[in-house]
């Protein structure tokens, strides 16, 4: 609401004068009424800010809860002897990423200066001169973006699990959240960015790329960074034989933790995707029934349908390939569908989300097959899942984005999908996004991992790797393993005798699989 304003005051005094009031009395009554209207308007604006910030904070808490999901998924996907190590890296992704994003990352991503730098932000470092009323940015926005940044770091940690030195985690996590990820976020999500559909100035091909919640910004960045790390340090010992065929069975030690982590990530994705509207109390033009709240609900629907379609496709696809119903494969397929729909979740129809999930499942299975052929080892399939499915999601959005939904989410003069009558400009922008994100992450994270490898700071020693990092690097194991006596009952004497005796074998029986 704008209150009375000069025009409103003039209209009120004119009506009062026409009704017989003196000009002086009309002016006094007009001032009084406009003062009341302005007060009501101001109160309503404050309430709107409060509602929107509460919604954003609630979404932030959901996104942050995904760190629990990442931790459980990672723990279940590695061998028991490395559980403590991978759990600690998840904690430090959030902690180290929080400091680096506060000091540098947020400013690089969303800082706005007088020259409107389209490549990198240049203010708000360490939250200096922040919050900023001019740009309607509050602390809740910083917290929301931090939760996204550490999600990208968490993706990378899965790719290099079970053989990476602890110092390497600290270095890459700080660098990724403080510099690499924020630059991509500036390109796509800043009002000054050169690549995104949300830019206020000129946009790529006149429309800009649509990456609503981060299939490229978060998932491709994290997945490709993990690809570089895992490729440079090589596969785990015994993962492949000398002839290139699969070697030791290195499946994760707990399917229960994998399933728990997947459900927690599913829960958090309801903040990740719908929360990217940032504001909920925004009505659509010419409508009092529909608004951002409608888009939020629809985004939750598309997110759910894409994940469900991907999970079912993976279930039957892997059954066809292996002859087994594999729950961990299904969980990865589910997450691949979520990673893919993240780009277009707000701008596609629910039926299209099912197509997105179906395609994501085959992309994931295809990249997993290629990874095995190339002897690439990723314990969580993170590069294939987040990098591959994230790229598919960007491409899919260029085909199926709906004009009306793009208008509601971004405003006029943006592109929509090729298959939805929008021509090829949006699809071209999506392809450019895939290429530049891939190039940027390879050009920055590749040299970082190479330098760490060159100075023997990346990979642990073979002896430590075989023994497990929990024991050699963290002073103990995540699971308590003790010796227990096992008593077996065996028959003796003549055939048919009912006599028996207890044999104290005293074998070492682990309470958990090492």
CSV table of N, CA, C and O in Angstrom, one decimal, residues 60 82 96 150 168 253 378:
chain,number,residue,atom,x,y,z
A,60,UNK,N,15.0,-21.6,5.4
A,60,UNK,CA,16.4,-21.8,5.8
A,60,UNK,C,16.6,-22.9,6.7
A,60,UNK,O,17.5,-23.7,6.5
A,82,UNK,N,35.4,-45.8,8.1
A,82,UNK,CA,35.6,-44.4,7.7
A,82,UNK,C,34.4,-43.5,8.1
A,82,UNK,O,34.2,-42.4,7.7
A,96,UNK,N,33.4,-24.4,8.5
A,96,UNK,CA,34.3,-23.7,7.7
A,96,UNK,C,33.6,-22.9,6.6
A,96,UNK,O,34.0,-21.7,6.3
A,150,UNK,N,26.8,-24.2,1.7
A,150,UNK,CA,27.4,-25.3,2.4
A,150,UNK,C,26.8,-26.6,1.8
A,150,UNK,O,27.4,-27.7,1.9
A,168,UNK,N,42.8,-31.3,3.4
A,168,UNK,CA,42.3,-31.0,2.1
A,168,UNK,C,40.8,-30.6,2.1
A,168,UNK,O,40.4,-29.8,1.4
A,253,UNK,N,28.2,-49.4,4.3
A,253,UNK,CA,28.0,-50.4,5.4
A,253,UNK,C,26.5,-50.3,6.0
A,253,UNK,O,26.2,-51.2,6.7
A,378,UNK,N,33.6,-42.9,-7.2
A,378,UNK,CA,32.9,-41.9,-6.4
A,378,UNK,C,31.9,-42.6,-5.4
A,378,UNK,O,30.9,-43.2,-5.8
